[in-house]
Amino acid sequence: IARFFGIDEVTVDDLGASYNVAPTDSIYGVAEHQGRRQLGAFRWGLLPWWSKEKGPLHINARAETVASKPAFRDAFGRRRCLIPADGFYEWQSTAEGKQPFFIHSADGEMLAMAGIWSRWTDPETDDATSTVAIITTKASGRVANLHERMPVILPKPLWATWLDRELRDPNEAIRLIQPVLDLEFHPVSKIVNRVQNNSPECVMPIDLSTET
């Protein structure tokens, strides 16, 4: 991950592989600090730095309102990040219930999801935690056949600008969010519907004609 994203400093131990990431899990994130690109750990579920409560956690932030909503506005202007992932899941409604699909890049490379982060301090314990939300947008390309929303995926030429903490103009940052059309997907087992299931089987393709 560090090589792929051109990281200057790794500030986290190996988190291990996860095939079924859930809210509140620790995940990798790429952010900039004093002009250096860092790879660190973030808790999935953003809490604004000014929040006096432990919730609600913001798992996602809609691109349409991320620059204006009070919970996201400050982070979007000052603390943008990239979330590395091999792919993500979406569910399609069928006669047999919701069928999960694993969505990934056409070339098999990692995806860089656009995120925002905040350093939140628990007022009861003074413990500080870096929290993160993934920005979502209207689904594009083939993914639109599965679901109306999807994470914002940023291509490599935009990473430096997105991470630049000197970029404070929300209108310029919003312009970096562009449709992604080269994603592919395949159906996977419904075992992914339970977060307790976290193994390579979660992302393996299945044959829907034989799935029971």
XYZ file of C-alpha atoms in Angstrom:
212
model
C 0.000 0.000 0.000
C 2.813 2.394 0.893
C 4.532 1.836 -2.452
C 1.306 2.130 -4.421
C 0.444 5.504 -2.884
C 3.974 6.924 -2.772
C 3.969 7.168 1.030
C 6.685 9.164 2.803
C 5.955 7.838 6.275
C 4.044 4.838 7.647
C 2.511 5.577 11.060
C 0.555 2.336 11.558
C 1.354 -1.324 12.159
C 0.078 -3.924 9.704
C -3.692 -4.156 10.184
C -3.913 -7.436 8.310
C -6.283 -8.297 5.491
C -10.015 -7.706 5.883
C -12.623 -8.985 3.435
C -15.666 -7.605 5.239
C -14.868 -4.234 6.792
C -17.546 -2.941 9.157
C -18.221 0.462 10.749
C -15.947 1.223 13.736
C -13.218 -1.061 12.288
C -9.708 0.355 11.939
C -8.831 0.900 8.282
C -5.895 2.335 6.364
C -5.982 5.943 5.267
C -3.619 8.179 3.293
C -3.348 11.800 4.429
C -0.905 14.674 4.289
C 0.884 16.160 7.304
C 3.381 19.013 6.984
C 3.831 18.274 3.295
C 4.516 14.559 3.833
C 2.197 11.811 2.627
C 1.419 9.445 5.493
C -0.233 6.027 5.755
C -2.095 5.677 9.038
C -5.035 4.018 10.746
C -8.498 5.557 11.009
C -11.679 4.368 12.693
C -14.436 4.060 10.090
C -17.192 6.374 11.284
C -16.449 10.087 11.401
C -16.958 12.176 14.514
C -16.388 15.926 14.033
C -13.592 17.234 16.250
C -16.040 19.523 18.012
C -18.556 16.791 18.906
C -19.193 16.341 22.646
C -20.912 12.987 22.091
C -19.661 9.564 20.924
C -22.272 9.447 18.185
C -23.789 9.389 15.738
C -20.966 8.046 13.590
C -20.949 9.244 9.993
C -19.965 6.288 7.812
C -20.515 8.095 4.517
C -20.712 11.717 3.399
C -22.675 12.618 0.275
C -20.659 14.555 -2.302
C -23.660 16.809 -2.882
C -23.584 18.136 0.702
C -20.083 17.370 2.033
C -18.964 20.984 1.567
C -21.957 22.488 3.383
C -23.127 20.087 6.110
C -21.800 21.151 9.525
C -20.639 17.610 10.356
C -18.449 17.469 7.226
C -17.689 21.049 6.189
C -14.539 21.600 8.248
C -13.033 18.185 7.428
C -13.739 18.619 3.720
C -11.958 21.953 3.691
C -8.908 20.927 5.732
C -8.620 17.151 6.158
C -9.237 15.137 3.000
C -7.793 11.649 2.660
C -7.686 8.537 0.487
C -8.988 5.156 1.612
C -7.180 2.214 -0.060
C -9.396 -0.731 -0.995
C -9.374 -3.633 -3.423
C -13.098 -3.103 -3.912
C -16.448 -2.620 -2.233
C -19.824 -4.342 -1.987
C -23.242 -3.317 -3.209
C -26.513 -5.212 -3.103
C -29.095 -5.691 -5.855
C -32.719 -6.464 -5.028
C -33.916 -9.735 -6.555
C -36.907 -12.044 -6.146
C -34.765 -14.163 -3.813
C -33.688 -11.182 -1.694
C -30.710 -8.849 -1.868
C -27.770 -10.274 -3.827
C -24.304 -8.903 -2.943
C -21.760 -8.011 -5.620
C -18.062 -7.239 -5.267
C -17.061 -4.171 -7.297
C -13.429 -3.634 -8.283
C -11.198 -1.919 -10.833
C -11.038 -3.387 -14.322
C -7.251 -3.736 -14.122
C -7.227 -5.298 -10.649
C -5.360 -2.402 -9.025
C -6.290 -0.882 -5.690
C -8.939 1.800 -5.559
C -8.420 5.159 -3.870
C -11.713 6.144 -2.255
C -12.139 9.797 -1.368
C -12.542 10.400 2.341
C -12.567 13.067 5.015
C -11.110 12.657 8.490
C -11.238 14.240 11.908
C -9.208 13.905 15.100
C -11.797 13.428 17.858
C -11.015 13.531 21.584
C -13.242 11.696 24.035
C -14.258 14.307 26.658
C -14.469 11.585 29.328
C -11.058 9.971 28.842
C -9.077 12.503 26.747
C -8.259 9.663 24.334
C -7.869 10.921 20.756
C -9.017 8.919 17.734
C -8.653 9.623 14.018
C -12.056 8.982 12.449
C -13.032 8.879 8.789
C -16.010 8.926 6.435
C -16.085 7.829 2.803
C -17.537 10.300 0.308
C -20.253 8.864 -1.933
C -21.718 10.089 -5.203
C -24.266 9.092 -7.826
C -23.327 5.733 -9.329
C -21.857 5.782 -12.827
C -21.052 3.260 -15.538
C -22.098 -0.343 -15.002
C -22.338 0.152 -11.233
C -25.488 2.215 -11.806
C -27.204 -1.031 -12.779
C -26.673 -2.317 -9.249
C -27.137 0.680 -6.999
C -27.813 4.400 -7.179
C -24.811 5.386 -5.036
C -21.120 4.476 -4.910
C -17.910 5.665 -3.230
C -16.039 8.481 -4.947
C -12.997 6.906 -6.629
C -10.078 9.226 -7.390
C -7.584 8.488 -10.200
C -3.881 8.802 -9.444
C -3.346 12.169 -11.230
C -5.736 13.797 -8.722
C -4.307 12.361 -5.501
C -1.806 15.120 -4.772
C -4.355 17.885 -5.274
C -6.977 16.095 -3.196
C -4.559 15.597 -0.289
C -3.123 19.132 -0.463
C -4.111 20.798 2.819
C -3.462 24.209 1.303
C -6.445 23.614 -0.993
C -9.232 25.214 1.053
C -11.651 26.217 -1.725
C -14.561 23.734 -1.533
C -15.545 24.451 -5.134
C -12.097 23.411 -6.373
C -12.168 20.265 -4.255
C -15.640 19.325 -5.503
C -14.421 19.579 -9.094
C -12.028 16.709 -8.411
C -14.998 14.361 -8.038
C -15.560 12.869 -11.476
C -17.514 9.834 -12.764
C -15.622 6.532 -12.852
C -16.633 4.204 -15.678
C -14.042 1.410 -15.672
C -15.242 -0.643 -12.691
C -16.306 -4.272 -12.947
C -18.242 -6.537 -10.572
C -19.261 -10.105 -9.909
C -21.792 -11.779 -7.598
C -20.507 -13.121 -4.285
C -21.862 -15.342 -1.548
C -24.425 -13.991 0.898
C -22.051 -14.893 3.713
C -20.805 -11.320 3.324
C -24.122 -10.157 4.823
C -22.768 -11.095 8.264
C -19.785 -9.058 9.462
C -18.592 -12.057 11.468
C -17.665 -13.693 8.155
C -14.302 -12.267 7.140
C -12.409 -14.571 4.776
C -11.327 -14.632 1.110
C -14.554 -16.494 0.333
C -16.403 -13.177 0.774
C -14.981 -11.768 -2.479
C -14.877 -14.949 -4.587
C -17.186 -15.054 -7.641
C -20.169 -17.391 -7.498
C -22.458 -18.854 -10.148
C -25.930 -17.459 -9.482
C -27.523 -20.317 -11.423
C -26.308 -22.795 -8.816
C -26.414 -20.602 -5.688
C -28.938 -21.728 -3.074
